[in-house]
Amino acid sequence: MIVRGQLSYNVPSDYTLGDGRKESFAPAAFRSALDDPTHDIRMVYRGECIARTGSNLHVQDTPTGLVFAADLSPDDPAALLAIVKIRSGLLTGFSTSLKLAKTRAIAQTQDGEQIAVVEADAVGELLQIRLVGFPVYETAATLEVVS
């Protein structure tokens, strides 16, 4: 079963970060992090790895956002539970664990709100894609089961 998701660029987070600002990712923010084909990225649900690059997880940086597809095994109880919860609407998105190679730039919206922008090539390492019920990027991230 294929689980697919996207984190769209230039869409602010729905919630504020610890410093009180919202955050957004600029186009190509993940490019450097994905340049190394041997880098291991894991998809995690409830603390269990259900997919990883080099096996059943494919992640790419596209002009519109970070896109991933995971071919989950129906024989894996954690993967099967994740699929059931995505289909039922209980898992609505994902979060990322990452290490920044560059600091965030600060931009201001038209209404005066400050946004911390993760610029191009700023993500040094993408560690995990975590399936969650309350994603920080609820309006920017999509998650679906496609087969």
mmCIF file of N, CA and C in Angstrom:
data_model
loop_
_atom_site.group_PDB
_atom_site.id
_atom_site.type_symbol
_atom_site.label_atom_id
_atom_site.label_comp_id
_atom_site.label_asym_id
_atom_site.label_seq_id
_atom_site.Cartn_x
_atom_site.Cartn_y
_atom_site.Cartn_z
ATOM 1 N N MET A 1 0.852 -1.175 0.000
ATOM 2 C CA MET A 1 0.000 0.000 0.000
ATOM 3 C C MET A 1 0.891 1.230 0.000
ATOM 4 N N ILE A 2 0.542 2.175 -0.850
ATOM 5 C CA ILE A 2 1.351 3.382 -1.017
ATOM 6 C C ILE A 2 0.761 4.530 -0.196
ATOM 7 N N VAL A 3 1.598 5.135 0.628
ATOM 8 C CA VAL A 3 1.250 6.354 1.347
ATOM 9 C C VAL A 3 2.070 7.468 0.718
ATOM 10 N N ARG A 4 1.394 8.536 0.350
ATOM 11 C CA ARG A 4 2.047 9.644 -0.337
ATOM 12 C C ARG A 4 1.785 10.938 0.430
ATOM 13 N N GLY A 5 2.774 11.829 0.421
ATOM 14 C CA GLY A 5 2.610 13.108 1.088
ATOM 15 C C GLY A 5 3.428 14.197 0.436
ATOM 16 N N GLN A 6 3.068 15.426 0.748
ATOM 17 C CA GLN A 6 3.805 16.584 0.258
ATOM 18 C C GLN A 6 3.759 17.698 1.287
ATOM 19 N N LEU A 7 4.893 18.356 1.465
ATOM 20 C CA LEU A 7 4.981 19.579 2.255
ATOM 21 C C LEU A 7 5.190 20.705 1.260
ATOM 22 N N SER A 8 4.167 21.524 1.058
ATOM 23 C CA SER A 8 4.224 22.592 0.055
ATOM 24 C C SER A 8 5.106 23.740 0.523
ATOM 25 N N TYR A 9 5.810 24.318 -0.429
ATOM 26 C CA TYR A 9 6.674 25.464 -0.146
ATOM 27 C C TYR A 9 5.856 26.756 -0.061
ATOM 28 N N ASN A 10 6.408 27.717 0.677
ATOM 29 C CA ASN A 10 5.851 29.067 0.805
ATOM 30 C C ASN A 10 4.479 29.112 1.469
ATOM 31 N N VAL A 11 4.178 28.128 2.322
ATOM 32 C CA VAL A 11 2.925 28.126 3.091
ATOM 33 C C VAL A 11 3.309 28.125 4.568
ATOM 34 N N PRO A 12 2.916 29.160 5.311
ATOM 35 C CA PRO A 12 3.295 29.225 6.732
ATOM 36 C C PRO A 12 2.677 28.100 7.557
ATOM 37 N N SER A 13 3.383 27.727 8.620
ATOM 38 C CA SER A 13 2.871 26.733 9.555
ATOM 39 C C SER A 13 1.576 27.241 10.183
ATOM 40 N N ASP A 14 0.752 26.308 10.617
ATOM 41 C CA ASP A 14 -0.507 26.673 11.254
ATOM 42 C C ASP A 14 -0.314 27.113 12.704
ATOM 43 N N TYR A 15 0.774 26.679 13.306
ATOM 44 C CA TYR A 15 1.040 26.973 14.706
ATOM 45 C C TYR A 15 2.366 27.715 14.813
ATOM 46 N N THR A 16 2.545 28.401 15.922
ATOM 47 C CA THR A 16 3.799 29.125 16.126
ATOM 48 C C THR A 16 4.852 28.201 16.718
ATOM 49 N N LEU A 17 6.088 28.536 16.435
ATOM 50 C CA LEU A 17 7.222 27.823 16.996
ATOM 51 C C LEU A 17 7.499 28.359 18.388
ATOM 52 N N GLY A 18 8.519 27.847 19.024
ATOM 53 C CA GLY A 18 8.862 28.275 20.379
ATOM 54 C C GLY A 18 9.143 29.760 20.517
ATOM 55 N N ASP A 19 9.632 30.388 19.426
ATOM 56 C CA ASP A 19 9.948 31.823 19.499
ATOM 57 C C ASP A 19 8.753 32.703 19.154
ATOM 58 N N GLY A 20 7.580 32.106 18.967
ATOM 59 C CA GLY A 20 6.373 32.871 18.688
ATOM 60 C C GLY A 20 6.130 33.149 17.216
ATOM 61 N N ARG A 21 7.035 32.728 16.352
ATOM 62 C CA ARG A 21 6.874 32.946 14.918
ATOM 63 C C ARG A 21 6.329 31.683 14.254
ATOM 64 N N LYS A 22 5.679 31.898 13.124
ATOM 65 C CA LYS A 22 5.332 30.769 12.265
ATOM 66 C C LYS A 22 6.535 30.496 11.374
ATOM 67 N N GLU A 23 6.505 29.364 10.673
ATOM 68 C CA GLU A 23 7.641 28.968 9.844
ATOM 69 C C GLU A 23 7.138 28.544 8.472
ATOM 70 N N SER A 24 7.955 28.771 7.455
ATOM 71 C CA SER A 24 7.656 28.246 6.130
ATOM 72 C C SER A 24 8.954 27.797 5.475
ATOM 73 N N PHE A 25 8.819 26.945 4.470
ATOM 74 C CA PHE A 25 9.968 26.451 3.728
ATOM 75 C C PHE A 25 9.974 27.085 2.348
ATOM 76 N N ALA A 26 11.126 27.615 1.937
ATOM 77 C CA ALA A 26 11.287 28.172 0.601
ATOM 78 C C ALA A 26 11.567 27.045 -0.384
ATOM 79 N N PRO A 27 11.304 27.269 -1.678
ATOM 80 C CA PRO A 27 11.637 26.246 -2.674
ATOM 81 C C PRO A 27 13.099 25.808 -2.556
ATOM 82 N N ALA A 28 13.316 24.528 -2.723
ATOM 83 C CA ALA A 28 14.648 23.895 -2.666
ATOM 84 C C ALA A 28 15.233 23.851 -1.255
ATOM 85 N N ALA A 29 14.434 24.045 -0.238
ATOM 86 C CA ALA A 29 14.938 24.013 1.138
ATOM 87 C C ALA A 29 15.585 22.666 1.472
ATOM 88 N N PHE A 30 15.056 21.589 0.907
ATOM 89 C CA PHE A 30 15.544 20.244 1.216
ATOM 90 C C PHE A 30 16.572 19.727 0.206
ATOM 91 N N ARG A 31 16.889 20.515 -0.804
ATOM 92 C CA ARG A 31 17.748 20.045 -1.900
ATOM 93 C C ARG A 31 19.072 19.472 -1.411
ATOM 94 N N SER A 32 19.791 20.210 -0.598
ATOM 95 C CA SER A 32 21.099 19.736 -0.109
ATOM 96 C C SER A 32 20.962 18.479 0.741
ATOM 97 N N ALA A 33 19.904 18.415 1.529
ATOM 98 C CA ALA A 33 19.706 17.260 2.408
ATOM 99 C C ALA A 33 19.460 15.980 1.613
ATOM 100 N N LEU A 34 18.933 16.113 0.405
ATOM 101 C CA LEU A 34 18.608 14.944 -0.404
ATOM 102 C C LEU A 34 19.647 14.643 -1.479
ATOM 103 N N ASP A 35 20.707 15.447 -1.556
ATOM 104 C CA ASP A 35 21.751 15.236 -2.565
ATOM 105 C C ASP A 35 22.506 13.923 -2.382
ATOM 106 N N ASP A 36 22.662 13.488 -1.142
ATOM 107 C CA ASP A 36 23.415 12.267 -0.864
ATOM 108 C C ASP A 36 22.483 11.058 -0.960
ATOM 109 N N PRO A 37 22.631 10.226 -2.008
ATOM 110 C CA PRO A 37 21.713 9.097 -2.170
ATOM 111 C C PRO A 37 21.856 8.018 -1.091
ATOM 112 N N THR A 38 22.929 8.063 -0.321
ATOM 113 C CA THR A 38 23.108 7.066 0.743
ATOM 114 C C THR A 38 22.517 7.521 2.079
ATOM 115 N N HIS A 39 22.047 8.759 2.142
ATOM 116 C CA HIS A 39 21.482 9.277 3.388
ATOM 117 C C HIS A 39 20.218 8.495 3.754
ATOM 118 N N ASP A 40 20.111 8.090 4.997
ATOM 119 C CA ASP A 40 19.017 7.260 5.483
ATOM 120 C C ASP A 40 17.935 8.129 6.120
ATOM 121 N N ILE A 41 16.758 8.153 5.505
ATOM 122 C CA ILE A 41 15.603 8.869 6.048
ATOM 123 C C ILE A 41 14.569 7.813 6.417
ATOM 124 N N ARG A 42 13.953 7.976 7.551
ATOM 125 C CA ARG A 42 12.974 6.988 8.017
ATOM 126 C C ARG A 42 11.594 7.602 8.142
ATOM 127 N N MET A 43 10.583 6.803 7.834
ATOM 128 C CA MET A 43 9.208 7.176 8.121
ATOM 129 C C MET A 43 8.830 6.442 9.399
ATOM 130 N N VAL A 44 8.293 7.192 10.356
ATOM 131 C CA VAL A 44 8.031 6.648 11.681
ATOM 132 C C VAL A 44 6.571 6.877 12.059
ATOM 133 N N TYR A 45 5.977 5.853 12.646
ATOM 134 C CA TYR A 45 4.652 5.975 13.236
ATOM 135 C C TYR A 45 4.687 5.321 14.611
ATOM 136 N N ARG A 46 4.297 6.071 15.629
ATOM 137 C CA ARG A 46 4.271 5.609 17.026
ATOM 138 C C ARG A 46 5.621 5.038 17.458
ATOM 139 N N GLY A 47 6.703 5.670 17.015
ATOM 140 C CA GLY A 47 8.038 5.270 17.421
ATOM 141 C C GLY A 47 8.614 4.109 16.635
ATOM 142 N N GLU A 48 7.856 3.554 15.701
ATOM 143 C CA GLU A 48 8.333 2.423 14.913
ATOM 144 C C GLU A 48 8.631 2.853 13.483
ATOM 145 N N CYS A 49 9.762 2.412 12.969
ATOM 146 C CA CYS A 49 10.137 2.681 11.581
ATOM 147 C C CYS A 49 9.287 1.793 10.676
ATOM 148 N N ILE A 50 8.517 2.429 9.778
ATOM 149 C CA ILE A 50 7.670 1.660 8.864
ATOM 150 C C ILE A 50 8.135 1.784 7.416
ATOM 151 N N ALA A 51 9.105 2.668 7.165
ATOM 152 C CA ALA A 51 9.683 2.803 5.827
ATOM 153 C C ALA A 51 11.014 3.527 5.950
ATOM 154 N N ARG A 52 11.896 3.291 4.955
ATOM 155 C CA ARG A 52 13.176 4.017 4.948
ATOM 156 C C ARG A 52 13.710 4.086 3.528
ATOM 157 N N THR A 53 14.473 5.147 3.291
ATOM 158 C CA THR A 53 15.052 5.306 1.962
ATOM 159 C C THR A 53 16.012 4.165 1.696
ATOM 160 N N GLY A 54 16.201 3.874 0.423
ATOM 161 C CA GLY A 54 17.024 2.735 0.052
ATOM 162 C C GLY A 54 16.238 1.442 0.088
ATOM 163 N N SER A 55 14.992 1.524 0.538
ATOM 164 C CA SER A 55 14.147 0.330 0.632
ATOM 165 C C SER A 55 12.762 0.653 0.079
ATOM 166 N N ASN A 56 11.889 1.164 0.935
ATOM 167 C CA ASN A 56 10.503 1.387 0.526
ATOM 168 C C ASN A 56 10.013 2.826 0.702
ATOM 169 N N LEU A 57 10.938 3.794 0.857
ATOM 170 C CA LEU A 57 10.585 5.205 0.987
ATOM 171 C C LEU A 57 11.353 6.005 -0.052
ATOM 172 N N HIS A 58 10.635 6.784 -0.831
ATOM 173 C CA HIS A 58 11.247 7.646 -1.851
ATOM 174 C C HIS A 58 10.891 9.091 -1.524
ATOM 175 N N VAL A 59 11.920 9.935 -1.411
ATOM 176 C CA VAL A 59 11.734 11.336 -1.035
ATOM 177 C C VAL A 59 12.423 12.204 -2.082
ATOM 178 N N GLN A 60 11.731 13.267 -2.519
ATOM 179 C CA GLN A 60 12.367 14.176 -3.464
ATOM 180 C C GLN A 60 11.952 15.618 -3.213
ATOM 181 N N ASP A 61 12.840 16.504 -3.614
ATOM 182 C CA ASP A 61 12.620 17.943 -3.524
ATOM 183 C C ASP A 61 12.152 18.405 -4.897
ATOM 184 N N THR A 62 10.897 18.821 -5.002
ATOM 185 C CA THR A 62 10.338 19.262 -6.274
ATOM 186 C C THR A 62 10.149 20.775 -6.251
ATOM 187 N N PRO A 63 9.835 21.402 -7.375
ATOM 188 C CA PRO A 63 9.607 22.856 -7.368
ATOM 189 C C PRO A 63 8.467 23.298 -6.458
ATOM 190 N N THR A 64 7.508 22.414 -6.185
ATOM 191 C CA THR A 64 6.368 22.800 -5.350
ATOM 192 C C THR A 64 6.489 22.393 -3.891
ATOM 193 N N GLY A 65 7.412 21.454 -3.581
ATOM 194 C CA GLY A 65 7.559 21.051 -2.192
ATOM 195 C C GLY A 65 8.318 19.750 -2.027
ATOM 196 N N LEU A 66 8.446 19.339 -0.786
ATOM 197 C CA LEU A 66 9.040 18.046 -0.442
ATOM 198 C C LEU A 66 7.970 16.990 -0.658
ATOM 199 N N VAL A 67 8.279 15.978 -1.473
ATOM 200 C CA VAL A 67 7.314 14.948 -1.827
ATOM 201 C C VAL A 67 7.874 13.593 -1.421
ATOM 202 N N PHE A 68 7.007 12.733 -0.875
ATOM 203 C CA PHE A 68 7.456 11.385 -0.541
ATOM 204 C C PHE A 68 6.379 10.367 -0.887
ATOM 205 N N ALA A 69 6.826 9.139 -1.104
ATOM 206 C CA ALA A 69 5.930 7.999 -1.298
ATOM 207 C C ALA A 69 6.563 6.814 -0.591
ATOM 208 N N ALA A 70 5.768 6.099 0.178
ATOM 209 C CA ALA A 70 6.236 4.926 0.912
ATOM 210 C C ALA A 70 5.364 3.734 0.541
ATOM 211 N N ASP A 71 6.012 2.645 0.199
ATOM 212 C CA ASP A 71 5.317 1.399 -0.108
ATOM 213 C C ASP A 71 5.302 0.570 1.180
ATOM 214 N N LEU A 72 4.194 0.650 1.915
ATOM 215 C CA LEU A 72 4.105 0.024 3.234
ATOM 216 C C LEU A 72 3.613 -1.414 3.143
ATOM 217 N N SER A 73 4.196 -2.254 3.950
ATOM 218 C CA SER A 73 3.856 -3.671 3.965
ATOM 219 C C SER A 73 2.601 -3.917 4.799
ATOM 220 N N PRO A 74 1.610 -4.609 4.238
ATOM 221 C CA PRO A 74 0.435 -4.968 5.036
ATOM 222 C C PRO A 74 0.758 -6.025 6.100
ATOM 223 N N ASP A 75 1.960 -6.594 6.031
ATOM 224 C CA ASP A 75 2.387 -7.571 7.041
ATOM 225 C C ASP A 75 3.006 -6.900 8.267
ATOM 226 N N ASP A 76 3.241 -5.586 8.191
ATOM 227 C CA ASP A 76 3.810 -4.835 9.306
ATOM 228 C C ASP A 76 2.651 -4.239 10.109
ATOM 229 N N PRO A 77 2.431 -4.691 11.350
ATOM 230 C CA PRO A 77 1.289 -4.195 12.131
ATOM 231 C C PRO A 77 1.277 -2.675 12.306
ATOM 232 N N ALA A 78 2.440 -2.049 12.521
ATOM 233 C CA ALA A 78 2.484 -0.592 12.699
ATOM 234 C C ALA A 78 2.116 0.114 11.394
ATOM 235 N N ALA A 79 2.616 -0.394 10.255
ATOM 236 C CA ALA A 79 2.297 0.196 8.955
ATOM 237 C C ALA A 79 0.803 0.040 8.656
ATOM 238 N N LEU A 80 0.253 -1.129 8.931
ATOM 239 C CA LEU A 80 -1.163 -1.377 8.693
ATOM 240 C C LEU A 80 -2.031 -0.459 9.548
ATOM 241 N N LEU A 81 -1.653 -0.268 10.805
ATOM 242 C CA LEU A 81 -2.397 0.630 11.681
ATOM 243 C C LEU A 81 -2.322 2.070 11.162
ATOM 244 N N ALA A 82 -1.154 2.489 10.683
ATOM 245 C CA ALA A 82 -1.016 3.836 10.122
ATOM 246 C C ALA A 82 -1.939 4.013 8.921
ATOM 247 N N ILE A 83 -1.993 3.032 8.052
ATOM 248 C CA ILE A 83 -2.861 3.098 6.872
ATOM 249 C C ILE A 83 -4.322 3.227 7.287
ATOM 250 N N VAL A 84 -4.741 2.430 8.255
ATOM 251 C CA VAL A 84 -6.125 2.480 8.747
ATOM 252 C C VAL A 84 -6.433 3.869 9.308
ATOM 253 N N LYS A 85 -5.501 4.424 10.067
ATOM 254 C CA LYS A 85 -5.733 5.729 10.695
ATOM 255 C C LYS A 85 -5.708 6.874 9.675
ATOM 256 N N ILE A 86 -4.891 6.770 8.634
ATOM 257 C CA ILE A 86 -4.903 7.782 7.571
ATOM 258 C C ILE A 86 -6.248 7.735 6.854
ATOM 259 N N ARG A 87 -6.678 6.548 6.486
ATOM 260 C CA ARG A 87 -7.958 6.399 5.775
ATOM 261 C C ARG A 87 -9.143 6.889 6.604
ATOM 262 N N SER A 88 -9.080 6.705 7.922
ATOM 263 C CA SER A 88 -10.192 7.131 8.786
ATOM 264 C C SER A 88 -10.142 8.617 9.121
ATOM 265 N N GLY A 89 -9.043 9.284 8.780
ATOM 266 C CA GLY A 89 -8.912 10.710 9.069
ATOM 267 C C GLY A 89 -8.310 11.017 10.423
ATOM 268 N N LEU A 90 -7.890 9.998 11.166
ATOM 269 C CA LEU A 90 -7.275 10.236 12.473
ATOM 270 C C LEU A 90 -5.824 10.693 12.348
ATOM 271 N N LEU A 91 -5.105 10.200 11.346
ATOM 272 C CA LEU A 91 -3.775 10.719 11.027
ATOM 273 C C LEU A 91 -3.954 11.657 9.855
ATOM 274 N N THR A 92 -3.674 12.933 10.082
ATOM 275 C CA THR A 92 -3.992 13.935 9.065
ATOM 276 C C THR A 92 -2.764 14.536 8.395
ATOM 277 N N GLY A 93 -1.583 14.218 8.881
ATOM 278 C CA GLY A 93 -0.401 14.832 8.292
ATOM 279 C C GLY A 93 0.864 14.212 8.826
ATOM 280 N N PHE A 94 1.935 14.974 8.686
ATOM 281 C CA PHE A 94 3.236 14.496 9.114
ATOM 282 C C PHE A 94 4.072 15.671 9.581
ATOM 283 N N SER A 95 5.086 15.358 10.338
ATOM 284 C CA SER A 95 6.080 16.332 10.766
ATOM 285 C C SER A 95 7.446 15.802 10.352
ATOM 286 N N THR A 96 8.415 16.674 10.309
ATOM 287 C CA THR A 96 9.762 16.252 9.933
ATOM 288 C C THR A 96 10.722 16.483 11.094
ATOM 289 N N SER A 97 11.703 15.621 11.208
ATOM 290 C CA SER A 97 12.839 15.845 12.102
ATOM 291 C C SER A 97 13.998 16.191 11.187
ATOM 292 N N LEU A 98 14.606 17.329 11.428
ATOM 293 C CA LEU A 98 15.664 17.779 10.538
ATOM 294 C C LEU A 98 16.721 18.575 11.282
ATOM 295 N N LYS A 99 17.865 18.715 10.636
ATOM 296 C CA LYS A 99 18.949 19.557 11.145
ATOM 297 C C LYS A 99 19.190 20.648 10.122
ATOM 298 N N LEU A 100 19.200 21.891 10.593
ATOM 299 C CA LEU A 100 19.424 23.010 9.683
ATOM 300 C C LEU A 100 20.910 23.259 9.489
ATOM 301 N N ALA A 101 21.297 23.515 8.245
ATOM 302 C CA ALA A 101 22.676 23.877 7.930
ATOM 303 C C ALA A 101 22.852 25.388 7.949
ATOM 304 N N LYS A 102 21.738 26.107 7.817
ATOM 305 C CA LYS A 102 21.738 27.574 7.811
ATOM 306 C C LYS A 102 20.633 28.054 8.740
ATOM 307 N N THR A 103 20.791 29.235 9.287
ATOM 308 C CA THR A 103 19.750 29.794 10.153
ATOM 309 C C THR A 103 18.571 30.254 9.301
ATOM 310 N N ARG A 104 17.435 30.372 9.928
ATOM 311 C CA ARG A 104 16.222 30.820 9.239
ATOM 312 C C ARG A 104 16.314 32.320 8.969
ATOM 313 N N ALA A 105 15.815 32.723 7.818
ATOM 314 C CA ALA A 105 15.672 34.152 7.521
ATOM 315 C C ALA A 105 14.321 34.597 8.078
ATOM 316 N N ILE A 106 14.189 35.876 8.344
ATOM 317 C CA ILE A 106 12.928 36.398 8.867
ATOM 318 C C ILE A 106 12.260 37.243 7.785
ATOM 319 N N ALA A 107 11.033 36.895 7.472
ATOM 320 C CA ALA A 107 10.248 37.647 6.498
ATOM 321 C C ALA A 107 9.010 38.172 7.206
ATOM 322 N N GLN A 108 8.379 39.155 6.609
ATOM 323 C CA GLN A 108 7.182 39.730 7.199
ATOM 324 C C GLN A 108 6.040 39.623 6.197
ATOM 325 N N THR A 109 4.881 39.197 6.667
ATOM 326 C CA THR A 109 3.710 39.090 5.808
ATOM 327 C C THR A 109 3.072 40.462 5.650
ATOM 328 N N GLN A 110 2.093 40.557 4.767
ATOM 329 C CA GLN A 110 1.416 41.828 4.533
ATOM 330 C C GLN A 110 0.688 42.340 5.763
ATOM 331 N N ASP A 111 0.250 41.430 6.620
ATOM 332 C CA ASP A 111 -0.446 41.872 7.835
ATOM 333 C C ASP A 111 0.495 42.073 9.025
ATOM 334 N N GLY A 112 1.817 42.042 8.762
ATOM 335 C CA GLY A 112 2.796 42.344 9.791
ATOM 336 C C GLY A 112 3.290 41.163 10.602
ATOM 337 N N GLU A 113 2.785 39.982 10.320
ATOM 338 C CA GLU A 113 3.223 38.794 11.047
ATOM 339 C C GLU A 113 4.619 38.384 10.570
ATOM 340 N N GLN A 114 5.480 37.986 11.506
ATOM 341 C CA GLN A 114 6.817 37.541 11.135
ATOM 342 C C GLN A 114 6.831 36.040 10.902
ATOM 343 N N ILE A 115 7.518 35.643 9.830
ATOM 344 C CA ILE A 115 7.633 34.237 9.451
ATOM 345 C C ILE A 115 9.106 33.886 9.416
ATOM 346 N N ALA A 116 9.473 32.774 10.055
ATOM 347 C CA ALA A 116 10.840 32.258 9.958
ATOM 348 C C ALA A 116 10.880 31.378 8.707
ATOM 349 N N VAL A 117 11.718 31.754 7.731
ATOM 350 C CA VAL A 117 11.762 31.057 6.448
ATOM 351 C C VAL A 117 13.003 30.172 6.375
ATOM 352 N N VAL A 118 12.786 28.890 6.138
ATOM 353 C CA VAL A 118 13.886 27.960 5.902
ATOM 354 C C VAL A 118 14.194 28.075 4.415
ATOM 355 N N GLU A 119 15.335 28.691 4.092
ATOM 356 C CA GLU A 119 15.650 29.028 2.712
ATOM 357 C C GLU A 119 16.222 27.848 1.930
ATOM 358 N N ALA A 120 16.475 28.077 0.647
ATOM 359 C CA ALA A 120 17.034 27.055 -0.239
ATOM 360 C C ALA A 120 18.312 26.490 0.351
ATOM 361 N N ASP A 121 18.450 25.178 0.317
ATOM 362 C CA ASP A 121 19.619 24.449 0.807
ATOM 363 C C ASP A 121 19.874 24.618 2.303
ATOM 364 N N ALA A 122 18.878 25.119 3.037
ATOM 365 C CA ALA A 122 19.084 25.354 4.470
ATOM 366 C C ALA A 122 18.961 24.088 5.310
ATOM 367 N N VAL A 123 18.225 23.090 4.820
ATOM 368 C CA VAL A 123 18.091 21.841 5.569
ATOM 369 C C VAL A 123 19.336 21.006 5.281
ATOM 370 N N GLY A 124 20.139 20.784 6.307
ATOM 371 C CA GLY A 124 21.362 20.015 6.144
ATOM 372 C C GLY A 124 21.122 18.520 6.185
ATOM 373 N N GLU A 125 20.127 18.105 6.977
ATOM 374 C CA GLU A 125 19.864 16.680 7.107
ATOM 375 C C GLU A 125 18.389 16.465 7.448
ATOM 376 N N LEU A 126 17.726 15.628 6.677
ATOM 377 C CA LEU A 126 16.359 15.212 6.962
ATOM 378 C C LEU A 126 16.443 13.844 7.608
ATOM 379 N N LEU A 127 15.999 13.736 8.836
ATOM 380 C CA LEU A 127 16.149 12.501 9.605
ATOM 381 C C LEU A 127 14.918 11.607 9.533
ATOM 382 N N GLN A 128 13.748 12.219 9.741
ATOM 383 C CA GLN A 128 12.523 11.427 9.833
ATOM 384 C C GLN A 128 11.345 12.170 9.224
ATOM 385 N N ILE A 129 10.403 11.394 8.757
ATOM 386 C CA ILE A 129 9.057 11.854 8.441
ATOM 387 C C ILE A 129 8.158 11.110 9.413
ATOM 388 N N ARG A 130 7.530 11.854 10.327
ATOM 389 C CA ARG A 130 6.714 11.244 11.376
ATOM 390 C C ARG A 130 5.232 11.460 11.075
ATOM 391 N N LEU A 131 4.473 10.391 10.986
ATOM 392 C CA LEU A 131 3.033 10.482 10.756
ATOM 393 C C LEU A 131 2.366 10.881 12.063
ATOM 394 N N VAL A 132 1.568 11.955 12.019
ATOM 395 C CA VAL A 132 0.999 12.513 13.246
ATOM 396 C C VAL A 132 -0.452 12.949 13.032
ATOM 397 N N GLY A 133 -1.153 13.120 14.120
ATOM 398 C CA GLY A 133 -2.530 13.595 14.089
ATOM 399 C C GLY A 133 -2.652 15.097 14.114
ATOM 400 N N PHE A 134 -1.634 15.806 14.646
ATOM 401 C CA PHE A 134 -1.656 17.267 14.739
ATOM 402 C C PHE A 134 -0.385 17.843 14.126
ATOM 403 N N PRO A 135 -0.311 17.905 12.796
ATOM 404 C CA PRO A 135 0.901 18.429 12.168
ATOM 405 C C PRO A 135 1.013 19.940 12.313
ATOM 406 N N VAL A 136 2.229 20.420 12.449
ATOM 407 C CA VAL A 136 2.485 21.862 12.521
ATOM 408 C C VAL A 136 2.103 22.530 11.200
ATOM 409 N N TYR A 137 2.286 21.802 10.112
ATOM 410 C CA TYR A 137 1.977 22.316 8.777
ATOM 411 C C TYR A 137 0.686 21.721 8.246
ATOM 412 N N GLU A 138 -0.396 21.889 8.980
ATOM 413 C CA GLU A 138 -1.650 21.243 8.617
ATOM 414 C C GLU A 138 -2.153 21.683 7.242
ATOM 415 N N THR A 139 -2.078 22.970 6.927
ATOM 416 C CA THR A 139 -2.571 23.438 5.631
ATOM 417 C C THR A 139 -1.546 23.252 4.521
ATOM 418 N N ALA A 140 -0.276 23.097 4.852
ATOM 419 C CA ALA A 140 0.761 22.952 3.841
ATOM 420 C C ALA A 140 1.053 21.500 3.495
ATOM 421 N N ALA A 141 0.717 20.580 4.378
ATOM 422 C CA ALA A 141 1.089 19.175 4.189
ATOM 423 C C ALA A 141 -0.131 18.338 3.821
ATOM 424 N N THR A 142 0.069 17.438 2.860
ATOM 425 C CA THR A 142 -0.973 16.492 2.500
ATOM 426 C C THR A 142 -0.483 15.085 2.768
ATOM 427 N N LEU A 143 -1.388 14.200 3.103
ATOM 428 C CA LEU A 143 -1.075 12.814 3.391
ATOM 429 C C LEU A 143 -2.242 11.967 2.917
ATOM 430 N N GLU A 144 -1.945 10.919 2.119
ATOM 431 C CA GLU A 144 -3.021 10.079 1.605
ATOM 432 C C GLU A 144 -2.518 8.670 1.318
ATOM 433 N N VAL A 145 -3.451 7.744 1.352
ATOM 434 C CA VAL A 145 -3.196 6.380 0.912
ATOM 435 C C VAL A 145 -3.711 6.289 -0.512
ATOM 436 N N VAL A 146 -2.844 5.879 -1.450
ATOM 437 C CA VAL A 146 -3.250 5.874 -2.854
ATOM 438 C C VAL A 146 -3.497 4.482 -3.407
ATOM 439 N N SER A 147 -3.130 3.448 -2.698
ATOM 440 C CA SER A 147 -3.458 2.091 -3.148
ATOM 441 C C SER A 147 -3.430 1.143 -1.977
#
